PDB file of C-alpha atoms in Angstrom:
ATOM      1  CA  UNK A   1     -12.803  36.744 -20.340  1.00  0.00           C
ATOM      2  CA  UNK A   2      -9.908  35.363 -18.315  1.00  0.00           C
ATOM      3  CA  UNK A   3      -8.777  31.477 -18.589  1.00  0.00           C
ATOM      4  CA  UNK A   4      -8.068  29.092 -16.188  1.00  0.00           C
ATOM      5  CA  UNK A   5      -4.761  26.643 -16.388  1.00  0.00           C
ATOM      6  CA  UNK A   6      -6.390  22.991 -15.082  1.00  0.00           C
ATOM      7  CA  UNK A   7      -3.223  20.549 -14.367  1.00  0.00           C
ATOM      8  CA  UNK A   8      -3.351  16.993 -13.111  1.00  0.00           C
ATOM      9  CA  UNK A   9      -1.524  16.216  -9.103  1.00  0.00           C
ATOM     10  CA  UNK A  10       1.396  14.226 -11.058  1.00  0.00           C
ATOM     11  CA  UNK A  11       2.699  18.213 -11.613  1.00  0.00           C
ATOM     12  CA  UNK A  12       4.413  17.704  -8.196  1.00  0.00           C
ATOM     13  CA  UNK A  13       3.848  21.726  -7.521  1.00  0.00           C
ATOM     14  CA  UNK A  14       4.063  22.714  -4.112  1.00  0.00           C
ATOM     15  CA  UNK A  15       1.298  24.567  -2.380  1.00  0.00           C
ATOM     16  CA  UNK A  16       2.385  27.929  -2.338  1.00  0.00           C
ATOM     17  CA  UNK A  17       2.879  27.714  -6.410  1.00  0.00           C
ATOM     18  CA  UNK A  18      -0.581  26.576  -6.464  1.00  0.00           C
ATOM     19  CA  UNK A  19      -2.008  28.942  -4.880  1.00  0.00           C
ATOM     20  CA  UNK A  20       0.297  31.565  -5.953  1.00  0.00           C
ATOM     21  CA  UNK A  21      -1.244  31.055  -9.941  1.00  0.00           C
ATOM     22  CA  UNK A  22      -4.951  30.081  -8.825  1.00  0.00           C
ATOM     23  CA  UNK A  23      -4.047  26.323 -10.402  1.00  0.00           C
ATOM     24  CA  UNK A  24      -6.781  24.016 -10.218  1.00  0.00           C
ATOM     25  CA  UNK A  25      -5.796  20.427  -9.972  1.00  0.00           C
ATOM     26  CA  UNK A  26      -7.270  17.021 -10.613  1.00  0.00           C
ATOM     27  CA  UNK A  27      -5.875  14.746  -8.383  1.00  0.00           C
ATOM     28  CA  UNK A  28      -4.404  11.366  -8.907  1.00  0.00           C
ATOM     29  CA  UNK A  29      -5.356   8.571  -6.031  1.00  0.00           C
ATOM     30  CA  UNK A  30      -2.516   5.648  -5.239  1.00  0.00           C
ATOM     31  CA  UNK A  31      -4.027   2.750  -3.225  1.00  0.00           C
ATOM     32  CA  UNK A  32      -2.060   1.939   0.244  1.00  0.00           C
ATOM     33  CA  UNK A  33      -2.413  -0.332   3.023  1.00  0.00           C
ATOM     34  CA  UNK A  34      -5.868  -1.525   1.562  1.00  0.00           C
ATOM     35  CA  UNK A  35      -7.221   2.265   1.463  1.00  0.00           C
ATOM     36  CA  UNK A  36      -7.265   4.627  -1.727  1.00  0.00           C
ATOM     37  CA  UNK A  37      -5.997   8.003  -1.095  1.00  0.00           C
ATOM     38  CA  UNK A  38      -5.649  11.264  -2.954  1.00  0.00           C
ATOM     39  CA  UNK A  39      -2.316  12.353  -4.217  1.00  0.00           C
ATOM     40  CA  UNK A  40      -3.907  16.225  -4.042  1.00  0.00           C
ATOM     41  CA  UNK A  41      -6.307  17.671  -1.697  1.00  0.00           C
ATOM     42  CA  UNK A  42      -6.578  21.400  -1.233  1.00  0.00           C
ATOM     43  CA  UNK A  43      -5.515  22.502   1.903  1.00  0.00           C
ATOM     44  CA  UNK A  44      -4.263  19.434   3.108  1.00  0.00           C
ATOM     45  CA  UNK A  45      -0.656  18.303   3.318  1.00  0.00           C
ATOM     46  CA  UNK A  46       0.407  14.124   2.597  1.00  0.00           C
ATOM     47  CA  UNK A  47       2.992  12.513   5.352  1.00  0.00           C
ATOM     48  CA  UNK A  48       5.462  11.704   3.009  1.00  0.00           C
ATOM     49  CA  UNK A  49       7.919  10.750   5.488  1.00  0.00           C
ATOM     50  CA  UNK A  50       5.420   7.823   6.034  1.00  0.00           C
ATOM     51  CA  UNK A  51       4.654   6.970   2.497  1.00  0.00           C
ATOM     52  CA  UNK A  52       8.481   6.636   1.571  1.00  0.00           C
ATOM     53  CA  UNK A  53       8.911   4.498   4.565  1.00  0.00           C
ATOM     54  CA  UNK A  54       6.241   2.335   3.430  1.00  0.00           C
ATOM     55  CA  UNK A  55       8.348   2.176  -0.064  1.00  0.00           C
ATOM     56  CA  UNK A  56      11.399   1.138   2.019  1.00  0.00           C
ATOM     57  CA  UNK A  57       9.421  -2.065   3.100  1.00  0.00           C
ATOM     58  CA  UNK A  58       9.055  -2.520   0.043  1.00  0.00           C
ATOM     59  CA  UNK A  59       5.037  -2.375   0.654  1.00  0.00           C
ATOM     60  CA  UNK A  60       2.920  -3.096  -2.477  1.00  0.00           C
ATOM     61  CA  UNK A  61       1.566   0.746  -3.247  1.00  0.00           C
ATOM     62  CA  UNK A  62      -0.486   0.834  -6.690  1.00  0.00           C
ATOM     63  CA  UNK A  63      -1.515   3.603  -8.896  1.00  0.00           C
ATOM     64  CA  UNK A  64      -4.322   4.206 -11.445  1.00  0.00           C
ATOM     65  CA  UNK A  65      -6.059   6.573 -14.080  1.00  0.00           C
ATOM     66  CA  UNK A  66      -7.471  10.081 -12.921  1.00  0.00           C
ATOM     67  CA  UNK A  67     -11.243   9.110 -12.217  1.00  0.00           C
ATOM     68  CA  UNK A  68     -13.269  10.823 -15.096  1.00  0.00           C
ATOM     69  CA  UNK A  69     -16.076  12.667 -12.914  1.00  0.00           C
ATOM     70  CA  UNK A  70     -12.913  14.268 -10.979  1.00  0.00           C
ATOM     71  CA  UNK A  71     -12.144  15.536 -14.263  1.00  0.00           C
ATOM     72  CA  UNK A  72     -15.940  16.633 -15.118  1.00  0.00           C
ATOM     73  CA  UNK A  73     -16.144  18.925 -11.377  1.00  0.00           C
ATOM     74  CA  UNK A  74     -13.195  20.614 -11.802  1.00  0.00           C
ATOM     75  CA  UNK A  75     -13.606  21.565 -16.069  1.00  0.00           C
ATOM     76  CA  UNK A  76     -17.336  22.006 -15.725  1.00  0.00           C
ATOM     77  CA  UNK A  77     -16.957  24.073 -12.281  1.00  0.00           C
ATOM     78  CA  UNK A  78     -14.473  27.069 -14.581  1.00  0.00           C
ATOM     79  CA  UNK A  79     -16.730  26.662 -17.867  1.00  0.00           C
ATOM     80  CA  UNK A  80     -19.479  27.844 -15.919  1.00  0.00           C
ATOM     81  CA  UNK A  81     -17.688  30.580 -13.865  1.00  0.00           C
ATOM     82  CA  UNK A  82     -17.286  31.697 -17.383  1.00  0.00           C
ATOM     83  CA  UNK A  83     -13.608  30.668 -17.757  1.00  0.00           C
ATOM     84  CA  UNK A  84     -11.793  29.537 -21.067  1.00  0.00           C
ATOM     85  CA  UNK A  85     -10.505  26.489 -19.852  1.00  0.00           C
ATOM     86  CA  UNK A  86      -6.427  25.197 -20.659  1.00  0.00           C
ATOM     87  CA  UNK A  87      -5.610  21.985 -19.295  1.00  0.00           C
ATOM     88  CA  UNK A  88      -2.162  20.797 -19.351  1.00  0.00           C
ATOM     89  CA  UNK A  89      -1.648  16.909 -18.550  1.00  0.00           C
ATOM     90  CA  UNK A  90       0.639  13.957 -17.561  1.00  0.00           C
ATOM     91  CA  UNK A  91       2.012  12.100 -20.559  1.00  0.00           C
ATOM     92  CA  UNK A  92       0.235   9.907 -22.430  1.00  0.00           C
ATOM     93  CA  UNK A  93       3.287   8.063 -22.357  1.00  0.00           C
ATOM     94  CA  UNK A  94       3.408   7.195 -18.932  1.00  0.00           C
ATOM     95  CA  UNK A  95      -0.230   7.072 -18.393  1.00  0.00           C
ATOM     96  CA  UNK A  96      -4.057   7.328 -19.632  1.00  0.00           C
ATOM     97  CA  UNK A  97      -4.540  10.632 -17.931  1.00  0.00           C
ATOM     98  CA  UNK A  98      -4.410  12.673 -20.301  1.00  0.00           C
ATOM     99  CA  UNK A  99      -6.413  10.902 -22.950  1.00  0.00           C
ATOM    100  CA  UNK A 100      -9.304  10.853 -20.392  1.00  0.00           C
ATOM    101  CA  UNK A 101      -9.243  14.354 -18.943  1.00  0.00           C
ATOM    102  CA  UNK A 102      -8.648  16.086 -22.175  1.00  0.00           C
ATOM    103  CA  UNK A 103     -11.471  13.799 -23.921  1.00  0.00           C
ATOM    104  CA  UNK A 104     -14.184  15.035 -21.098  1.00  0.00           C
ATOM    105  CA  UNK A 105     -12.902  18.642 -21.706  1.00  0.00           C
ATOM    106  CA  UNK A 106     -13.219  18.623 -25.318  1.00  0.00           C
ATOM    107  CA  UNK A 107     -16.711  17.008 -25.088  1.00  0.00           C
ATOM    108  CA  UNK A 108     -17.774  19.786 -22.393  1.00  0.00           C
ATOM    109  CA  UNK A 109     -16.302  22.237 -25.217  1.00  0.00           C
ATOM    110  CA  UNK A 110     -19.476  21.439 -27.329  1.00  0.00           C
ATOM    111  CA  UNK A 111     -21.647  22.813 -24.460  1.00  0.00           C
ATOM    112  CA  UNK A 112     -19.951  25.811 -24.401  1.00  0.00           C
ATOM    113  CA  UNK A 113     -19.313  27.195 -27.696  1.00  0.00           C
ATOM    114  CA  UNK A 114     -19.110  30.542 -26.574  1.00  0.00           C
ATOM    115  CA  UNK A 115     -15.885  29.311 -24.297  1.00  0.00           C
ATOM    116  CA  UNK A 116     -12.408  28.374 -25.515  1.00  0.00           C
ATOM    117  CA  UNK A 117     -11.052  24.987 -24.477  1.00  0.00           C
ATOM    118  CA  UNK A 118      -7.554  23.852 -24.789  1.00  0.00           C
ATOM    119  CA  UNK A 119      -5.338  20.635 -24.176  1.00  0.00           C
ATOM    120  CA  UNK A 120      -1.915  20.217 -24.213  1.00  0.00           C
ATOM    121  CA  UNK A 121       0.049  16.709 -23.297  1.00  0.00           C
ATOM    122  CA  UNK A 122       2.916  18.254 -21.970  1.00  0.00           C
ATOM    123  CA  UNK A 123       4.779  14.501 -22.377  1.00  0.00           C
ATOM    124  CA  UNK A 124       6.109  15.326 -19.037  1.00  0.00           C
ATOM    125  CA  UNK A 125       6.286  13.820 -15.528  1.00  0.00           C
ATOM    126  CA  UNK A 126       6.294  15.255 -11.757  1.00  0.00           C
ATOM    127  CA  UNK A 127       8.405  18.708 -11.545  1.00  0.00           C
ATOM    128  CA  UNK A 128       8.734  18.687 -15.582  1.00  0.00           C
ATOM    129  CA  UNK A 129       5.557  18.786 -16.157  1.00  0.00           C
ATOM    130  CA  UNK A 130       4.996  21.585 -13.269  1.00  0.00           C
ATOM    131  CA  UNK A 131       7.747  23.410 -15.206  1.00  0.00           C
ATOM    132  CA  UNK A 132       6.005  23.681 -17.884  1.00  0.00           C
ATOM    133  CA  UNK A 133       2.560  24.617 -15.919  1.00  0.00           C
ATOM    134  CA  UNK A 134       4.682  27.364 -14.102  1.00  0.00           C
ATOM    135  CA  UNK A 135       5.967  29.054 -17.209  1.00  0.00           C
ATOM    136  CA  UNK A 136       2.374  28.589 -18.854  1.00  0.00           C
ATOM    137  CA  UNK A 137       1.023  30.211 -15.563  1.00  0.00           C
ATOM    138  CA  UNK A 138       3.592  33.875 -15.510  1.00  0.00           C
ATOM    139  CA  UNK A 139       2.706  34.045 -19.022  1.00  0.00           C
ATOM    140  CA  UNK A 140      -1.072  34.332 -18.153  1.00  0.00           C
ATOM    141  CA  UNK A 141       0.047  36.699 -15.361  1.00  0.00           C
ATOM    142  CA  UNK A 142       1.835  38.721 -18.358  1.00  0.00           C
ATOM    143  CA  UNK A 143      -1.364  39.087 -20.189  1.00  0.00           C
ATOM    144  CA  UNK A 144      -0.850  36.191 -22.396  1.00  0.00           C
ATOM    145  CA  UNK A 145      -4.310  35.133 -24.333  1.00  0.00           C
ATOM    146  CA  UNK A 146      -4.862  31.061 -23.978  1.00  0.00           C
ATOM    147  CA  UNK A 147      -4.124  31.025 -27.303  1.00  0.00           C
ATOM    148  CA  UNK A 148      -0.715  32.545 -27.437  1.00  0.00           C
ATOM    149  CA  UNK A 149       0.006  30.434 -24.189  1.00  0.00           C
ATOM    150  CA  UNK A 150      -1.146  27.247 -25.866  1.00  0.00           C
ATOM    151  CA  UNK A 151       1.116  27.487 -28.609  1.00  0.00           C
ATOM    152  CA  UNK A 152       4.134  28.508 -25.857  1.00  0.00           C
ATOM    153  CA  UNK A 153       2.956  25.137 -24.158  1.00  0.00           C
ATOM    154  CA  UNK A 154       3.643  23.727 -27.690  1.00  0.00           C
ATOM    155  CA  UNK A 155       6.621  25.170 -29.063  1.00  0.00           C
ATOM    156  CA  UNK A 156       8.625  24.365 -26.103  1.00  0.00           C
ATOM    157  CA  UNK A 157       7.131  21.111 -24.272  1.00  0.00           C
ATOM    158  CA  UNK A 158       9.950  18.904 -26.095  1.00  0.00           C
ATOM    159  CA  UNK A 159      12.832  21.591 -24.960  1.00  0.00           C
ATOM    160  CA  UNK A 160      11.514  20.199 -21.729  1.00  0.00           C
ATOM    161  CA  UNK A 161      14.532  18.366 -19.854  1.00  0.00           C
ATOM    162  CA  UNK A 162      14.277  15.421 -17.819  1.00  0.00           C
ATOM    163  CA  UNK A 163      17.212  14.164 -16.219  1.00  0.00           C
ATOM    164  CA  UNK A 164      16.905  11.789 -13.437  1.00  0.00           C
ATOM    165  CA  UNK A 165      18.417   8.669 -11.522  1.00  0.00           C
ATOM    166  CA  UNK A 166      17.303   6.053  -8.844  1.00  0.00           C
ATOM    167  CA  UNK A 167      18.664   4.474  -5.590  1.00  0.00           C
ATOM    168  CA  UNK A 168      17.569   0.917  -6.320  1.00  0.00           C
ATOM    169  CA  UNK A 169      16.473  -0.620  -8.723  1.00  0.00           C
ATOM    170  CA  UNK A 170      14.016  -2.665  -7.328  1.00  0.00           C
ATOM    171  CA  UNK A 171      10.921  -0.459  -8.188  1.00  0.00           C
ATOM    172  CA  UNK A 172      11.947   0.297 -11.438  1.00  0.00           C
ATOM    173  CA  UNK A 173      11.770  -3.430 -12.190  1.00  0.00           C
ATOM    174  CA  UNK A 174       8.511  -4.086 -10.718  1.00  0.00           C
ATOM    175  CA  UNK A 175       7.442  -1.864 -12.807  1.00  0.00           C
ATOM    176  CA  UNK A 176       8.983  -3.335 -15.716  1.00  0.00           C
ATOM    177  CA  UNK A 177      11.215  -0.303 -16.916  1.00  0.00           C
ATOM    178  CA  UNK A 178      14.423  -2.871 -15.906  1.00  0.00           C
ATOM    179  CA  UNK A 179      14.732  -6.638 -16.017  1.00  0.00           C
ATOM    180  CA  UNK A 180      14.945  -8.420 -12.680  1.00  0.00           C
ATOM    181  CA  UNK A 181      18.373  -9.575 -13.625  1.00  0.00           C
ATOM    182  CA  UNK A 182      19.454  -5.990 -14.283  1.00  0.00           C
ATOM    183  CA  UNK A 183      18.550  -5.212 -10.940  1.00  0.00           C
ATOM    184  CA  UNK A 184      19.502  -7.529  -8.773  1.00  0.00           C
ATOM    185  CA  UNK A 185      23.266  -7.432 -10.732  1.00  0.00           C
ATOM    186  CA  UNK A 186      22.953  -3.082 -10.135  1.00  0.00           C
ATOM    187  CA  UNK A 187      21.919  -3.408  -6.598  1.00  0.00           C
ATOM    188  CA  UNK A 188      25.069  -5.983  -6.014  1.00  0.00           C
ATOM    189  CA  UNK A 189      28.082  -3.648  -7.729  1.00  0.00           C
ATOM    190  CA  UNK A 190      26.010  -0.282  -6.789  1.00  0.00           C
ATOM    191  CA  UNK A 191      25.137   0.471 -10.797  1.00  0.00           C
ATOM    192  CA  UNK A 192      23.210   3.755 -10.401  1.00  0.00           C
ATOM    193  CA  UNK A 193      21.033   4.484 -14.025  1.00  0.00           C
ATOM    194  CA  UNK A 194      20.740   7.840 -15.749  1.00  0.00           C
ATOM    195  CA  UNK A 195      17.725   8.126 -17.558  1.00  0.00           C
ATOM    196  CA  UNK A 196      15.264  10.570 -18.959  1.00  0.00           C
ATOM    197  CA  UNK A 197      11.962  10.994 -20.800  1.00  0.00           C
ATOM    198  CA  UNK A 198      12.094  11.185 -24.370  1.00  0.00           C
ATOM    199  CA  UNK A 199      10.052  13.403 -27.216  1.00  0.00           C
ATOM    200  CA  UNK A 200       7.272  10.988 -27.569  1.00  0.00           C
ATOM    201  CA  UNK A 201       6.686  11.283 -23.319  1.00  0.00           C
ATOM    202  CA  UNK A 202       8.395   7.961 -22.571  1.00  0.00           C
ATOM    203  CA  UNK A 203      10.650   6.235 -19.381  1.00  0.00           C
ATOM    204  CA  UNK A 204      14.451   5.363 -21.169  1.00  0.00           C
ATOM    205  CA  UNK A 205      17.409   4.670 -19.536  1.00  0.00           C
ATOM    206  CA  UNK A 206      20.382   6.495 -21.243  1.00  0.00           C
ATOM    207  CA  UNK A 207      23.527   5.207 -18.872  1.00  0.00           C
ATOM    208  CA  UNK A 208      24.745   3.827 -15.933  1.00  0.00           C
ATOM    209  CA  UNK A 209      27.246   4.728 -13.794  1.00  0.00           C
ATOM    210  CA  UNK A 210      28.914   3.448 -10.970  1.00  0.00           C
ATOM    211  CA  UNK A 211      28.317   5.000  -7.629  1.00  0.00           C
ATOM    212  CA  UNK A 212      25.123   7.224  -6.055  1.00  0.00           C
ATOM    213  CA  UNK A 213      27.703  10.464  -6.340  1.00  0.00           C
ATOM    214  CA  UNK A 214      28.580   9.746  -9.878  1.00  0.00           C
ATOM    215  CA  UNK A 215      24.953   9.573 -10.839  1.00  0.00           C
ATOM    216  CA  UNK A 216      24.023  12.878  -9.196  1.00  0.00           C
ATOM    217  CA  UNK A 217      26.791  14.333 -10.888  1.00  0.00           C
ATOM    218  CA  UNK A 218      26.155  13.068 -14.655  1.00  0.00           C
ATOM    219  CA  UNK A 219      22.458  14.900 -14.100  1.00  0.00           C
ATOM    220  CA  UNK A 220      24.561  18.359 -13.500  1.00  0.00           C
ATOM    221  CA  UNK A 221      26.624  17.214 -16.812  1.00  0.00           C
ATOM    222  CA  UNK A 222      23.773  16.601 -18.497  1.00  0.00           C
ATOM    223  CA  UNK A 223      22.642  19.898 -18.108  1.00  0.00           C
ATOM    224  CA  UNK A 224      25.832  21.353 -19.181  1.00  0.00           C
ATOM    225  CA  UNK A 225      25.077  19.677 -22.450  1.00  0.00           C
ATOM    226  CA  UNK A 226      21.968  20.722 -23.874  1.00  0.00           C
ATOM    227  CA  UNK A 227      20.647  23.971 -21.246  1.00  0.00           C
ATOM    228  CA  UNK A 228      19.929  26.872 -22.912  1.00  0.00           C
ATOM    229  CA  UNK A 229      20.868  29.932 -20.776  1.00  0.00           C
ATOM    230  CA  UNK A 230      21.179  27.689 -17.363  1.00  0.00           C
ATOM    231  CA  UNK A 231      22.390  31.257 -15.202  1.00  0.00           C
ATOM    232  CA  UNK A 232      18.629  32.992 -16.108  1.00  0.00           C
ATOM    233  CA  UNK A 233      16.228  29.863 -16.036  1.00  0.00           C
ATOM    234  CA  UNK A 234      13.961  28.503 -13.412  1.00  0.00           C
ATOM    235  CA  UNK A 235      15.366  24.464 -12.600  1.00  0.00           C
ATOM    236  CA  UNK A 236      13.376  22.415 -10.866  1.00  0.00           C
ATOM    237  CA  UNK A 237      15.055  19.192  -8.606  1.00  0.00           C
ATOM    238  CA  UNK A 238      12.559  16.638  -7.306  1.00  0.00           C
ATOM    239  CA  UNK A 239      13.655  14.359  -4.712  1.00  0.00           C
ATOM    240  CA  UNK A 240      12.214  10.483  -3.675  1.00  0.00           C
ATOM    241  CA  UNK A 241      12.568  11.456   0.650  1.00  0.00           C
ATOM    242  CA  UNK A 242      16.651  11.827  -0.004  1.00  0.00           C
ATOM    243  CA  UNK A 243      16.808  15.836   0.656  1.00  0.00           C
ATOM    244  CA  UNK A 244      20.212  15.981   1.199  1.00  0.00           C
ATOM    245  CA  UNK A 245      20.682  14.721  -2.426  1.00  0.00           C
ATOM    246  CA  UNK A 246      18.800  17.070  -4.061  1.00  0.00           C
ATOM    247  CA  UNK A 247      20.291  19.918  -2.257  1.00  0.00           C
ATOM    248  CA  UNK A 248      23.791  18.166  -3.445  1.00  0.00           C
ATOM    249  CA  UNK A 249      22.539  19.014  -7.022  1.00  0.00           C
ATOM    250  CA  UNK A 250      21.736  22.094  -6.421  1.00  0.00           C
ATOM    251  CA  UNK A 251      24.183  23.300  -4.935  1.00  0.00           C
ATOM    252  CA  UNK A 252      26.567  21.302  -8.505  1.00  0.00           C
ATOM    253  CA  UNK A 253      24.154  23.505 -10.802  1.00  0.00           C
ATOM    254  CA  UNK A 254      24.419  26.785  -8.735  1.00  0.00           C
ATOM    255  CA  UNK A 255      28.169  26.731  -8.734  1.00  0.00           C
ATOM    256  CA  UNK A 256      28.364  25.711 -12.299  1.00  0.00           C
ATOM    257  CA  UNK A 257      26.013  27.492 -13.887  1.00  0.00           C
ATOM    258  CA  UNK A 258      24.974  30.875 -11.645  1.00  0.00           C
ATOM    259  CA  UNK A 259      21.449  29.734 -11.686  1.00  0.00           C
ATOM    260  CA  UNK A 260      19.977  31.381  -8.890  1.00  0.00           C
ATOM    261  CA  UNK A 261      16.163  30.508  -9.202  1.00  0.00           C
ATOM    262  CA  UNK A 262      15.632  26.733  -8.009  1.00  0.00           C
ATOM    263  CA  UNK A 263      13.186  24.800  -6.740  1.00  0.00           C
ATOM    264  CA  UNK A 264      13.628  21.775  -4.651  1.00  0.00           C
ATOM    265  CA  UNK A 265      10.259  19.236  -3.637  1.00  0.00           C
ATOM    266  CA  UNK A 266       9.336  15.766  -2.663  1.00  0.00           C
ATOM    267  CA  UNK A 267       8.162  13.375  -5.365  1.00  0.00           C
ATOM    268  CA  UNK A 268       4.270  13.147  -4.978  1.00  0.00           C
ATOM    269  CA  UNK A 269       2.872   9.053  -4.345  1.00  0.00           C
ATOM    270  CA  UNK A 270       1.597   8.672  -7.534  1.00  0.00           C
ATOM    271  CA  UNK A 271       5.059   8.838  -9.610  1.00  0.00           C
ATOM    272  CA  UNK A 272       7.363   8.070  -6.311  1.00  0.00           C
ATOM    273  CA  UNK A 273       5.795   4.746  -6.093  1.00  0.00           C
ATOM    274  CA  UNK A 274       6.789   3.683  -9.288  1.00  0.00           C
ATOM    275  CA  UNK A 275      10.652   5.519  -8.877  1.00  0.00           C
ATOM    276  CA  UNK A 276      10.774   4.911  -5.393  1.00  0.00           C
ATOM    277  CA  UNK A 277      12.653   6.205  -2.602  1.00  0.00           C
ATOM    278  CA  UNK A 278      16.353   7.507  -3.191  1.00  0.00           C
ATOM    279  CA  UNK A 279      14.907   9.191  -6.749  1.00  0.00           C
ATOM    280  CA  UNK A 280      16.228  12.636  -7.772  1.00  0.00           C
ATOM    281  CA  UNK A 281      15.369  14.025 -10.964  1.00  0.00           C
ATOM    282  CA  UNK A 282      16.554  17.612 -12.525  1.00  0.00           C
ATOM    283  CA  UNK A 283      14.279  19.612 -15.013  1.00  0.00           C
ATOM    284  CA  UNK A 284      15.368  22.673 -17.264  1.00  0.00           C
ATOM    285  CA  UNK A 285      14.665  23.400 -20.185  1.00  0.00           C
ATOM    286  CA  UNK A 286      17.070  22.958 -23.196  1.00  0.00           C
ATOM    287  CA  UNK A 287      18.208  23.021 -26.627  1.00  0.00           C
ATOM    288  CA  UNK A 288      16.313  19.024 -27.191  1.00  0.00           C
ATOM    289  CA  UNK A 289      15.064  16.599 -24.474  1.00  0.00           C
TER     290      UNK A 289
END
């Protein structure tokens, strides 16, 4: 019996990972321009041009918990194609995700006691979280048993890095990680912040710096700090519509470090609204978060 890896659309994956593992993924909805849309849907593709211009109008955009029968398709569709069933979530710290989803699955895991379920808050956001999801994924393509990849998930979810910084400030405050005097006096003498998410899954702001350049840089010196093995790992940049940025880091951790395997994507709605636009965050794993 084979197991399926269920992830929510805050994993910021890009199609071709998705389909490369056979993920299945719950999708997120953010509510625009009066309409409620779907962060994910198979086979489709989001303008996200369009959405980050929105952002730069500053445009309200709003967000809310994965809908519950979204949850009960996709779990209940695997359980009865026979599946052991692994679902790896969006922190509880950031949202109520995971406490929903992984409360359905464990209440479909009494219908189906012949069938393994499993749930693990990977107290991770956007690309970190899809780190973790793509190492969770090769070691199922290895021949990994959900078990021994559960306890993977486990071992090394709070070796998970998140290093990331913003281009204004603005969104951050309305959605009360700054104060609203913090941001207006950043935005005036072009403070940049350095922050990350901590081991219980949390939003803190570690620094600030002076200067967009300086901030991409401190997330390559971060790095240097704590990553364990930087040349052989898989690093994941995610990016609020500012490409060139996140190829800027790259390029810093390539040179520094010899790591060859790097993936760069655009931050999905659902987390990008609440970042906004100018965001670029690095993910690796290290020796603590």
């Amino acid at each position: 019996m084979g197991f399926s890896i269920v992830t929510d659309s805050s994993c910021n994956l890009p199609r071709e990972i998705i389909e490369q593992y056979d993920l299945k993924i719950i999708s997120l909805v953010f509510q625009s321009g009066g309409k409620q849309i779907r962060s994910y849907v198979k086979g489709e593709t989001l303008d996200l041009a369009q959405f980050y211009a929105a952002m730069r109008r500053k445009e309200r955009i709003t967000t809310s918990s994965v809908a519950p029968q979204d949850c009960l398709d996709i779990f209940t569709a695997e359980l009865d194609a026979g599946n052991d069933v692994l679902y790896i979530g969006f922190s509880s710290g950031l949202s109520a995700t995971y406490q929903t989803a992984s409360s359905i699955l464990q209440q479909l895991g009494a219908e189906y006691p012949n069938q393994r379920v499993r749930c693990v808050d990977s107290l991770a956001a956007a690309l970190g979280e899809g780190l973790l999801v793509t190492h969770a994924a090769r070691l199922r393509e290895q021949g990994q048993d959900i078990e021994a990849v559960t306890q993977w998930l486990m071992d090394n979810r709070l070796h998970l890095c998140h290093w990331f910084t913003v281009d204004d400030l603005f969104f951050l405050h309305r959605g009360g990680r700054v104060s609203k005097a913090a941001a207006i006096v950043g935005s005036m003498v072009g403070i940049k912040p350095v922050l990350h998410v901590d081991d219980e899954g949390h939003l803190i702001m570690i620094s600030k710096v002076r200067g967009r350049r300086a901030s991409l840089d401190a997330l390559v010196e971060k790095m240097a700090q704590t990553a364990i093995d930087p040349a052989q790992q898989t690093v994941y940049i995610v990016h609020g519509d500012c490409e060139a940025d996140a190829q800027y880091v790259r390029d810093r951790v390539a040179e520094r470090f010899g790591t060859k395997d790097i993936l760069i994507s655009c931050l999905e709605p659902v987390i990008g609204c609440h970042s906004g636009p100018g965001t670029i965050a690095l993910f690796y794993l290290g020796t603590q978060r």
